[in-house]
Coordinates of C-alpha atoms in Angstrom, one line a residue:
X1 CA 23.7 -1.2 32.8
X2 CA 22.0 2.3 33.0
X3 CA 20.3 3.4 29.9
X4 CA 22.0 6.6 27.5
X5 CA 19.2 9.1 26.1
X6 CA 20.3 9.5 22.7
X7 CA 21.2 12.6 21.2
X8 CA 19.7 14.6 18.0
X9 CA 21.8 14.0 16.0
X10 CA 22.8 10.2 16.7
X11 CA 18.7 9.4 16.4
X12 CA 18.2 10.9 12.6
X13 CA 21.8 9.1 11.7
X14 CA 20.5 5.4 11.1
X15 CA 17.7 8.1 8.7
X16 CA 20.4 9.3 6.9
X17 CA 22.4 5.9 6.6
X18 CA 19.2 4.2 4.8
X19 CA 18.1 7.5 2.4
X20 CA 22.4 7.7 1.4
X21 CA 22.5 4.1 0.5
X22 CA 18.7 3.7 -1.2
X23 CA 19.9 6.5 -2.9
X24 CA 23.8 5.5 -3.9
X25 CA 23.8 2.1 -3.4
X26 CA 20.2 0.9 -4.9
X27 CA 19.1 3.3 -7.7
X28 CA 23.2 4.4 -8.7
X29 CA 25.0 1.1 -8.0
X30 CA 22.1 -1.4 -8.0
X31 CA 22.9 -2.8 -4.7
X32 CA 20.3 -5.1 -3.7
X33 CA 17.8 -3.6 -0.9
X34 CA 17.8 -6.4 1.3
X35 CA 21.8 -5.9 1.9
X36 CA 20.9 -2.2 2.3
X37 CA 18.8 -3.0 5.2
X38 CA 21.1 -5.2 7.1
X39 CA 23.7 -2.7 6.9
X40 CA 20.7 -0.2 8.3
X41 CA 19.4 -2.4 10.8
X42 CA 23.3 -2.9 12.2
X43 CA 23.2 0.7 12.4
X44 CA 20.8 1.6 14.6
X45 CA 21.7 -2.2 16.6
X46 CA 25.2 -0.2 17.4
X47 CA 22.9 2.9 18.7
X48 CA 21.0 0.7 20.8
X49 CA 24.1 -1.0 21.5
X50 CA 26.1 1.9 22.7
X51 CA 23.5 3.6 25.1
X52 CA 23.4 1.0 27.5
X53 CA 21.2 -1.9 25.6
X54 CA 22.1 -5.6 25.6
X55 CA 21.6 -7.8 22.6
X56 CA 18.9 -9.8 25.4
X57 CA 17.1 -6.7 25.0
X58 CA 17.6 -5.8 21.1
X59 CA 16.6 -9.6 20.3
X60 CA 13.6 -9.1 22.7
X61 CA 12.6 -5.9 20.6
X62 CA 12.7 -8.0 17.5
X63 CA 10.7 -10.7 18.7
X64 CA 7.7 -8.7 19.4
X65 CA 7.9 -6.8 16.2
X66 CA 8.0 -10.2 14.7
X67 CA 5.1 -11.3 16.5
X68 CA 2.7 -8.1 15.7
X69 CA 4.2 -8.3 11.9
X70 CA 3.5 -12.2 11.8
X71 CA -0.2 -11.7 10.8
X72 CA 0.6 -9.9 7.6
X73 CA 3.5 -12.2 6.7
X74 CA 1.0 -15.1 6.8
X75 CA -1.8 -12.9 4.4
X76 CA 1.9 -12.4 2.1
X77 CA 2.1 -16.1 2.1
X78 CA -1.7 -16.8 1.3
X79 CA -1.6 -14.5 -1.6
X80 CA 1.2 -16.6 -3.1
X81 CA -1.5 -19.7 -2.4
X82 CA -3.9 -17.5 -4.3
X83 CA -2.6 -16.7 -7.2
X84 CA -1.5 -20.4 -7.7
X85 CA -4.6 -21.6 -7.3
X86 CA -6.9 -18.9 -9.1
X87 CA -4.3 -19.9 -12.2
X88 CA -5.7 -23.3 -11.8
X89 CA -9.2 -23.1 -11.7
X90 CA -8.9 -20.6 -14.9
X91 CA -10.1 -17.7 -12.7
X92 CA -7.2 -15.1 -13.8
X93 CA -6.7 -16.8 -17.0
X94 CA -10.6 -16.4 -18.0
X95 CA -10.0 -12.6 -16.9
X96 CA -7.3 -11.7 -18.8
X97 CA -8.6 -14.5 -22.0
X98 CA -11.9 -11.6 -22.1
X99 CA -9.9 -8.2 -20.9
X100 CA -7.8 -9.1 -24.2
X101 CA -10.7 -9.6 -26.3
X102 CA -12.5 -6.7 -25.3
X103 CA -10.2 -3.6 -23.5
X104 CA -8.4 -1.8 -26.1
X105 CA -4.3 -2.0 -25.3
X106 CA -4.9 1.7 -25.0
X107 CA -7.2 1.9 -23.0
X108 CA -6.1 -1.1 -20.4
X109 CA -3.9 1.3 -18.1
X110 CA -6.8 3.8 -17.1
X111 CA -9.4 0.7 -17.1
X112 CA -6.9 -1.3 -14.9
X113 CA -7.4 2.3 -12.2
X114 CA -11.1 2.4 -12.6
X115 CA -12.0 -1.6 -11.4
X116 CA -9.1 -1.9 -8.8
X117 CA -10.4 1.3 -7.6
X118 CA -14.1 -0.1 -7.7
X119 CA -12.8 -3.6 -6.1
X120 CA -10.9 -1.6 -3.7
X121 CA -13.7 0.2 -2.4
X122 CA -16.2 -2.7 -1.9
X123 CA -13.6 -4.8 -0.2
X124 CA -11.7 -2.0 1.7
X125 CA -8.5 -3.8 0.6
X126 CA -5.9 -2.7 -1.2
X127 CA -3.7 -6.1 -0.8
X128 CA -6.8 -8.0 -1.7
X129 CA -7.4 -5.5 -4.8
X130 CA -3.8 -6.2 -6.0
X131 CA -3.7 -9.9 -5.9
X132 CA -7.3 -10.3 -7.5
X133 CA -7.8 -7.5 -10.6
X134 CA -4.0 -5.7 -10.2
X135 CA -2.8 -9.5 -10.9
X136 CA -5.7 -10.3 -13.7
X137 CA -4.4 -7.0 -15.6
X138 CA -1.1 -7.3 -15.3
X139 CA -1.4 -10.3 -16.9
X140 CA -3.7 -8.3 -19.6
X141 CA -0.9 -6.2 -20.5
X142 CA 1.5 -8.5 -20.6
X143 CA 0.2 -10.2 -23.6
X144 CA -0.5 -7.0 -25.3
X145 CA 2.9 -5.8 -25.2
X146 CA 2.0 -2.7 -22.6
X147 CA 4.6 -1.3 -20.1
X148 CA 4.1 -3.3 -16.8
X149 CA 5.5 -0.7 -14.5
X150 CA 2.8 2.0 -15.9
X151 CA -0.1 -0.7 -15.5
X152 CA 1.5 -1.5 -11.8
X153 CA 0.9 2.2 -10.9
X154 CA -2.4 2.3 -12.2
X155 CA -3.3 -0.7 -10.3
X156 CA -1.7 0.3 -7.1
X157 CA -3.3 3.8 -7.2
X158 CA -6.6 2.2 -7.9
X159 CA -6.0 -0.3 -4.8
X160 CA -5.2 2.9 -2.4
X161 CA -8.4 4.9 -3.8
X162 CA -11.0 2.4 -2.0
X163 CA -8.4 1.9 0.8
X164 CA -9.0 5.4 1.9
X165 CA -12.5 5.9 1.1
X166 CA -14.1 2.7 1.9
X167 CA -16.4 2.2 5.4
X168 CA -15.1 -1.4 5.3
X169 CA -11.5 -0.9 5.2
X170 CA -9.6 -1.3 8.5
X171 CA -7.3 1.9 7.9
X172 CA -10.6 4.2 7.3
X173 CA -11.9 2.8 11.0
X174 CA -8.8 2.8 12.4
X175 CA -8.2 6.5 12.0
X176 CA -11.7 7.5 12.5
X177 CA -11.7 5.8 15.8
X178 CA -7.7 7.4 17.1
X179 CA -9.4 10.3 16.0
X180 CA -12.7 10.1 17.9
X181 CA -14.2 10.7 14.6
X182 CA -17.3 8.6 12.6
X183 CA -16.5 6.7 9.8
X184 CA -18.5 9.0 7.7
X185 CA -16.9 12.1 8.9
X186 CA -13.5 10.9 8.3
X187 CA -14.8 9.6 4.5
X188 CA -16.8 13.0 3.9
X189 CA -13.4 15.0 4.8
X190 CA -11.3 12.5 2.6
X191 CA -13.9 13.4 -0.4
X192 CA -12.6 16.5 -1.7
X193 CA -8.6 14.9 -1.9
X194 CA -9.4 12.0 -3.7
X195 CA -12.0 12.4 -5.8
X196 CA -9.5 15.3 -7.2
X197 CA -6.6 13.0 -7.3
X198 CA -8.6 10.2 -9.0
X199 CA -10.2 12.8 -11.7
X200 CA -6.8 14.0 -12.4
X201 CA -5.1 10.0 -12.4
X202 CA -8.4 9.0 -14.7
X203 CA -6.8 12.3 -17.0
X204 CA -3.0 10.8 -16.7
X205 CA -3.8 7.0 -16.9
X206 CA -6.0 7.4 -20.5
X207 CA -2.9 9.9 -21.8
X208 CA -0.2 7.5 -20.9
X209 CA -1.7 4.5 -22.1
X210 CA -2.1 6.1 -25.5
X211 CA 1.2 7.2 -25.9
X212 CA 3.5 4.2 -24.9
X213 CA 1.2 1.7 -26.6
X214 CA 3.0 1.3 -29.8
X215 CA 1.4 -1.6 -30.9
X216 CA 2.2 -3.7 -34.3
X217 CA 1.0 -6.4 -36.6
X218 CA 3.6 -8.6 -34.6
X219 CA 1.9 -8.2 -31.0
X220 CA -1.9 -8.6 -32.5
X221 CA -0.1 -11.9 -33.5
X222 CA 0.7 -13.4 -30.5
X223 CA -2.2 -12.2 -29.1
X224 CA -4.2 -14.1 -31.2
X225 CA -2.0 -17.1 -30.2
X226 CA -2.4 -16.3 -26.3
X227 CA -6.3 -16.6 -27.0
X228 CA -5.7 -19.8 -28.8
X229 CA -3.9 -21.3 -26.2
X230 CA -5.5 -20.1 -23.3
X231 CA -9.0 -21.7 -24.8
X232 CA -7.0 -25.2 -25.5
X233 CA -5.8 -24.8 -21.5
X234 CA -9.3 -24.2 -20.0
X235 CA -12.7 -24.3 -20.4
X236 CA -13.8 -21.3 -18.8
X237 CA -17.5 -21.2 -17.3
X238 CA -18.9 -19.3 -14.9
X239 CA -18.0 -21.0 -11.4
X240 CA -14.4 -19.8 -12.1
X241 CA -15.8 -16.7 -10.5
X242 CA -16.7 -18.1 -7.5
X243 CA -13.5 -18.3 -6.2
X244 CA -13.1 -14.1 -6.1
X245 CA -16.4 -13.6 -5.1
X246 CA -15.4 -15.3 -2.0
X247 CA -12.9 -12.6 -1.4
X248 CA -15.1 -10.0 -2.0
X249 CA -18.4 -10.5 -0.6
X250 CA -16.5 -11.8 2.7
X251 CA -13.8 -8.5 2.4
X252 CA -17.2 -6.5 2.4
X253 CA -18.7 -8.0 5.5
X254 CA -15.4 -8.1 7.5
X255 CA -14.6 -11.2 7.4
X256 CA -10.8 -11.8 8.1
X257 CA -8.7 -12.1 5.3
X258 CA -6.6 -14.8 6.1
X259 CA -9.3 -16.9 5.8
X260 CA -11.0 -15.0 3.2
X261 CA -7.5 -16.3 0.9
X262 CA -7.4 -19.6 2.4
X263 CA -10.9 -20.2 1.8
X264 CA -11.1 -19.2 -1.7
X265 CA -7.7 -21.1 -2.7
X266 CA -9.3 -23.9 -1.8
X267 CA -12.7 -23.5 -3.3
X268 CA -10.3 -22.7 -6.9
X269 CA -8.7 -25.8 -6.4
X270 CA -12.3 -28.0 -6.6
X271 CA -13.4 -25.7 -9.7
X272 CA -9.8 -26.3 -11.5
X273 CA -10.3 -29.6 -11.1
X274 CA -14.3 -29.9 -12.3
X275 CA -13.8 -27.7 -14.8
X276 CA -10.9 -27.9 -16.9
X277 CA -10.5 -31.7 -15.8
X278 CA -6.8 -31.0 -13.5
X279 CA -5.7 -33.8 -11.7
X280 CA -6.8 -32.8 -8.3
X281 CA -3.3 -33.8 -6.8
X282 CA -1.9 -31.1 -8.9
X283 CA -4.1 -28.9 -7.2
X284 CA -2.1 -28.9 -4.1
X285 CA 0.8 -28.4 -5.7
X286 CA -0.6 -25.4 -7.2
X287 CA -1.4 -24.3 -3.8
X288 CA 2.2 -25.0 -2.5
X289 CA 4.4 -24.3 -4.9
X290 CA 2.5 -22.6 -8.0
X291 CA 0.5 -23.2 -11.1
X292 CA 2.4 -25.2 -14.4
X293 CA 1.3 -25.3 -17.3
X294 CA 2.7 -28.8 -17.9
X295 CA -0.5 -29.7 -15.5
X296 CA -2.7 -29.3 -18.8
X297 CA -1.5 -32.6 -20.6
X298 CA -3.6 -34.4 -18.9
X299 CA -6.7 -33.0 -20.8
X300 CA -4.8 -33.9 -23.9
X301 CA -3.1 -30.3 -24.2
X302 CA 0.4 -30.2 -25.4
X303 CA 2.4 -27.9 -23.7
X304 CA 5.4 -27.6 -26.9
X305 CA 2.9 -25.9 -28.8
X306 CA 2.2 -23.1 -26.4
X307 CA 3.2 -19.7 -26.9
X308 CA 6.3 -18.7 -24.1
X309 CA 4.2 -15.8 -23.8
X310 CA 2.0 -18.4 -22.5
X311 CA 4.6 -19.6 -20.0
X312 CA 5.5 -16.7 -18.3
X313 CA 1.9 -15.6 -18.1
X314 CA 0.4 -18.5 -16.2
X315 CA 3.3 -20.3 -14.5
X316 CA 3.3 -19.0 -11.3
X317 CA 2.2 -18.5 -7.4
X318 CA 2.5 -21.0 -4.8
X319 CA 3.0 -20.4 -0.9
X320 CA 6.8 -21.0 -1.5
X321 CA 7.3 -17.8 -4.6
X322 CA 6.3 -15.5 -1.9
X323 CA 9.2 -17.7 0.5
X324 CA 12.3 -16.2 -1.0
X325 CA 12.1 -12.8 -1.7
X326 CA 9.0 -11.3 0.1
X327 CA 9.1 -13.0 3.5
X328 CA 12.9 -12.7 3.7
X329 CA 12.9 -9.0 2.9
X330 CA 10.0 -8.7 5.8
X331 CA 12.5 -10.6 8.3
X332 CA 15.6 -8.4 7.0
X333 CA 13.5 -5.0 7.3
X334 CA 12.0 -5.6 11.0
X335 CA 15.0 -5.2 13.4
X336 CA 15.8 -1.7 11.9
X337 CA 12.6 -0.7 13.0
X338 CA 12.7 -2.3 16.4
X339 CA 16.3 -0.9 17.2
X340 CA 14.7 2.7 16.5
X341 CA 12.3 1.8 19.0
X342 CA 14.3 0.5 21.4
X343 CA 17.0 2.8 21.6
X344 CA 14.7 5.8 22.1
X345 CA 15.8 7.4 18.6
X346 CA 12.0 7.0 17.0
X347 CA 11.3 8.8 19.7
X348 CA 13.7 11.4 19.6
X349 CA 12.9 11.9 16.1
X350 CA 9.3 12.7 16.7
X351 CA 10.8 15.3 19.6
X352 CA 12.0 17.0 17.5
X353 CA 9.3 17.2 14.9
X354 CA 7.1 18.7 17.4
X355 CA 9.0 21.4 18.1
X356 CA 8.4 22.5 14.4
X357 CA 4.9 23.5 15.5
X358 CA 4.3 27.1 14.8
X359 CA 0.2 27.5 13.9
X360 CA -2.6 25.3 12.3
X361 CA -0.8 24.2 9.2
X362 CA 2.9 23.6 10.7
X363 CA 0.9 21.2 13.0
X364 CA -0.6 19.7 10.1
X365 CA 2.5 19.5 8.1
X366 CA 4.4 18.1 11.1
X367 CA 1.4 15.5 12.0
X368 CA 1.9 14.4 8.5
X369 CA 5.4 13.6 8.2
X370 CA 5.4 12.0 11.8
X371 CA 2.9 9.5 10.9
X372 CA 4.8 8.7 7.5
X373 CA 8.4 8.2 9.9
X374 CA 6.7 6.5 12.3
X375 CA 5.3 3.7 9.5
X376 CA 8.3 3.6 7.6
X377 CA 10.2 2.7 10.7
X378 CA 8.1 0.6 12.3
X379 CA 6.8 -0.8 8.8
X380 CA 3.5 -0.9 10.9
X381 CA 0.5 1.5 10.0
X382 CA -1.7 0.6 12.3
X383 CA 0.7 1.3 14.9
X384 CA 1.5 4.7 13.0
X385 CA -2.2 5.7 12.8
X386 CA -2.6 5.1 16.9
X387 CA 0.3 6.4 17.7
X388 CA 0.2 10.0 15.9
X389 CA -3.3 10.3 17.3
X390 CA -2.1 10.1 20.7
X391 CA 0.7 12.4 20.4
X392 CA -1.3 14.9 18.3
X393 CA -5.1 14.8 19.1
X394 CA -5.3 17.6 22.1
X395 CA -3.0 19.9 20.0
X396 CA -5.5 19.9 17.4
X397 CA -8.5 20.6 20.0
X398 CA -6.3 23.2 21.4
X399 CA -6.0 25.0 18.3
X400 CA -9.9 24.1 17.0
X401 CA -8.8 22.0 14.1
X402 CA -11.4 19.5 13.1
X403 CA -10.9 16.2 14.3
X404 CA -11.3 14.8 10.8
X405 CA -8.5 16.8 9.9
X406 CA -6.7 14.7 12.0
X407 CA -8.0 11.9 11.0
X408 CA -7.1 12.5 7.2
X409 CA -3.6 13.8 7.7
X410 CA -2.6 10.0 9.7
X411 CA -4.9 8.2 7.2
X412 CA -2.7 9.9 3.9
X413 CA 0.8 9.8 6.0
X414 CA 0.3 6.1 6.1
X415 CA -1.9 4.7 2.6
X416 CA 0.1 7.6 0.2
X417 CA 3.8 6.4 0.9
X418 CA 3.8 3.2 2.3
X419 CA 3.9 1.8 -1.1
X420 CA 6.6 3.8 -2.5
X421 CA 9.1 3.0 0.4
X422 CA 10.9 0.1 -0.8
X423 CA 11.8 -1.6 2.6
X424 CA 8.2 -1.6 3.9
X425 CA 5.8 -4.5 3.9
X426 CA 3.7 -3.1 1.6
X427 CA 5.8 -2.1 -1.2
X428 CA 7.1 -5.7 -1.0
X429 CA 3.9 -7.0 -0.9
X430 CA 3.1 -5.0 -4.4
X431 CA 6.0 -5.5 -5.7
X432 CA 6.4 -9.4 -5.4
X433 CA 2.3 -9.6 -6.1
X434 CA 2.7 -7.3 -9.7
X435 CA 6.3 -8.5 -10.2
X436 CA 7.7 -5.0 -10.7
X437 CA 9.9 -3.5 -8.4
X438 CA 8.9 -0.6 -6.1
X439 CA 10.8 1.8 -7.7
X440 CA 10.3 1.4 -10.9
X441 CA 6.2 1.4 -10.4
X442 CA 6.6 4.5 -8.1
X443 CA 6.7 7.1 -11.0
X444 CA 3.9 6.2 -12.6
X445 CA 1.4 5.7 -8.8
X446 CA -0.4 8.5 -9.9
X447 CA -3.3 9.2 -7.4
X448 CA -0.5 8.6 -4.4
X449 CA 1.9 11.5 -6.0
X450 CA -1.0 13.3 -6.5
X451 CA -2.5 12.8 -3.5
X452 CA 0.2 14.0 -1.5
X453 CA 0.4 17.4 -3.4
X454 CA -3.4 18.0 -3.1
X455 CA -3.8 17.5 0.2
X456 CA -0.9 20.0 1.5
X457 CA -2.6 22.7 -0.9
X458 CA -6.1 21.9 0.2
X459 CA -5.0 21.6 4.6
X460 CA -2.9 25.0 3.8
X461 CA -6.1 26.8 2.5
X462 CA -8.2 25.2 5.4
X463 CA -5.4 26.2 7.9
X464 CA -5.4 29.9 6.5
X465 CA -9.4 29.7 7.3
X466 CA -8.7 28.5 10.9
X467 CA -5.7 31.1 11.2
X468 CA -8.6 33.5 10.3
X469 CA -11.2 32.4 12.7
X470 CA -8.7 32.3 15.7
X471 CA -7.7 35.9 14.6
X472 CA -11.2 37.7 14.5
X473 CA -11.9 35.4 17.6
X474 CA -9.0 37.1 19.8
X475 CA -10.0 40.8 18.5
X476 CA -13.4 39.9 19.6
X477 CA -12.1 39.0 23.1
X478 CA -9.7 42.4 22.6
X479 CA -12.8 44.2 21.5
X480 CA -14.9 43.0 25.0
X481 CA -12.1 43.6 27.2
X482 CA -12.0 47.6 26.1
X483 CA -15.5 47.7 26.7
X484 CA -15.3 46.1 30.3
X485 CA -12.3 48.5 31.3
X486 CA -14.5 51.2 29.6
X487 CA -17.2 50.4 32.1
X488 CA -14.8 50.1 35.1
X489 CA -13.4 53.3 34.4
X490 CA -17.1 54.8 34.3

């Protein structure tokens, strides 16, 4: 059957379908996101359907979005393996057992910024930041009574700061390299963005925390009885750190991931069991289907005398949490994507983006927001980084725009929003990892909000330079063509 182009308006509709009902049906009539996207994804299948596509072909699309995504469903999985097991061996516990006995509630949203930020930028991960010192602190405030969506932006904006600025970070190569760019140039012209956008997050972080921590006689109470309980659970030594030193030192040599988690889940499930005296069968089951805190009694620990607090605080993890929600709501958010593809309406919607192009900062602007539409389509942002740059890079040499601008507009489309669009892999990864929903930690992501805002002000003022440049360049050229016809007249 011969293939229909698409028309405008048909290509932006399966858009406007998803914003209408994220919109209406999530945040007004709490209907549940993963319904929303198979309403989405049937959609855009009818588009695909109607200009000339089989279901062969649809199903065909799927499958090798499947196959590229598969990779960072398996990493989704691991992290469910790591938190189980990390609960274990007492390597969260023993973090949050000293963040509570040291951090001021106060103070524990902006601190929670600063060393995810610091992790973040030594590993170049933000997922790995999240599930080691996001997870740590969110257990931190937790027990100290403070508001878990504010901590979950703090730790999410502290996860993107050393995504974007760290040499080690595949996003930071990745956009250098589509932009024919160094690492360090593309860091050095990241600089001036983020180190604004942290300075002013550091600002917002300390405020916040010390105006919604109310805290009481009540919460210093259980508290206390966390502390108690945690020290009758483990006995916390120094090899419990071994297990996230794995992740890092290996995250800052390049090591894969994958096998960064694996690795260190099993290394936590040998220290659990040395150290706090586990049954080493439970171990696996802490691995599979999450931590308990049942498997204490065998040290003598009675679990009726724990705290709930207690409870909800450590049992959890386990390949099979990260089952049910996350890994389904990857399968349920992939075929939207590949029907765009397929159908030619991605590609129509990037047509007609381009033709917004104007001068320097329209092709900015425009650069920009096709990056961010083609990652929240394609939930893919290494696909979005390489595929802007291709479609981009010789209109920004034409015009005598810095490569590195370039480089930091696909870099910001992508790391900025990807964790604020519900549907994408990433927001579901933070969101299942912290255990707050996307939208409710979205408000309070400071340095991505901010980010945003900055770096349109600070692309407009370097466009207006270029704009200047190009302008004294062509009366220049003006200027020597007088002269020659001058000459010639002579």
């Amino acid at each position: 059957m011969e293939k229909k182009k698409v028309t405008t308006m048909v290509a932006f509709l399966p858009l406007i379908f998803m914003a209408l009902m994220v919109f209406v049906g999530n945040i007004l009539l709490n209907i549940k996101l993963e319904f929303i996207l198979l309403l989405a994804s049937l959609v855009a299948g009818l588009i695909a359907l109607s200009v000339g596509y089989t279901w062969e072909e649809l199903l065909e699309a799927y499958t090798k979005k499947f196959t590229k995504a598969f990779p960072a469903i398996l990493i989704l999985i691991a992290v469910g393996g790591i938190v189980g097991t990390w609960m274990y061996s007492g390597t969260v516990p023993m973090m949050i057992y000293y963040g509570i006995k040291f951090l001021h509630p106060k103070f524990v949203v902006v601190t929670a910024f600063i060393v995810t930020a610091i992790v973040s930028t030594f590993t170049g991960t933000s997922w790995g930041s999240a599930a080691t010192s996001g997870v740590a602190f969110m257990g931190i405030a937790g027990a100290m009574g403070v508001p878990l969506p504010l901590v979950a932006g703090a730790i999410i904006s502290g996860a993107f700061f050393g995504d974007k600025v760290s040499p080690v970070s595949d996003t930071t190569n990745l956009s250098a390299m589509a932009s024919e760019v160094t690492v360090y140039e593309h860091v050095r012209g990241m600089l001036p963005n983020v180190t604004l956008s942290a300075l002013i997050s550091i600002i917002g972080f300390t405020f916040a925390g010390v105006y919604f921590y109310n805290g009481n006689l009540e919460v210093s109470d259980s508290v206390l009885k966390i502390l108690s309980d945690l020290e009758s659970i483990y006995n916390f030594n120094i090899f419990m750190l071994i297990p996230p030193a794995i992740v890092f030192i290996g995250g800052y040599f390049g090591a894969p991931a994958l096998l960064l988690m694996l690795g260190s889940s099993v290394v936590a499930m040998f220290v659990g069991s040395f150290s706090n005296g586990f049954l080493f069968s439970d171990a696996a089951v802490a691995l599979i289907s999450g931590f308990n805190v049942s498997m204490a009694e065998v040290t003598g620990a009675v679990v009726t005398d724990f705290s709930p607090r207690i409870l909800n605080l450590l049992n959890r993890g386990g390949f099979v949490s990260m089952m049910g929600g996350s890994v389904l709501f990857c399968f349920l958010a992939m075929p939207f994507g590949s029907f765009m593809e397929v159908s030619g309406c991605l590609d129509r919607v990037i047509e007609q983006m381009s033709k917004l192009i104007k001068g320097a900062y329209s092709l900015i602007v425009v650069t920009f927001f096709a990056g961010a539409t083609i990652n929240g389509i394609t939930g893919n942002g290494q696909f979005s980084i390489m595929t802007t740059g291709q479609l981009f890079k010789e209109s920004f040499k034409q015009k005598n725009i810095p490569l590195n601008v370039l480089s930091r507009t696909m870099e910001n489309s992508m790391t900025l929003l990807e964790c604020m669009l519900p549907w994408h892999v990433t927001a579901i990864y933070m969101a299942s990892t912290l255990g707050v929903p996307t939208l409710e930690y979205t408000k309070w992501s400071f340095f991505n909000i901010l980010g945003i805002g900055i770096y349109f002000i600070l692309q407009y003022r370097l466009a207006k330079k270029i704009n200047s440049k190009i302008e004294l360049s062509d009366l220049e050229n003006i200027k020597e063509d007088i002269n020659k016809l001058e000459i010639d007249n002579i």
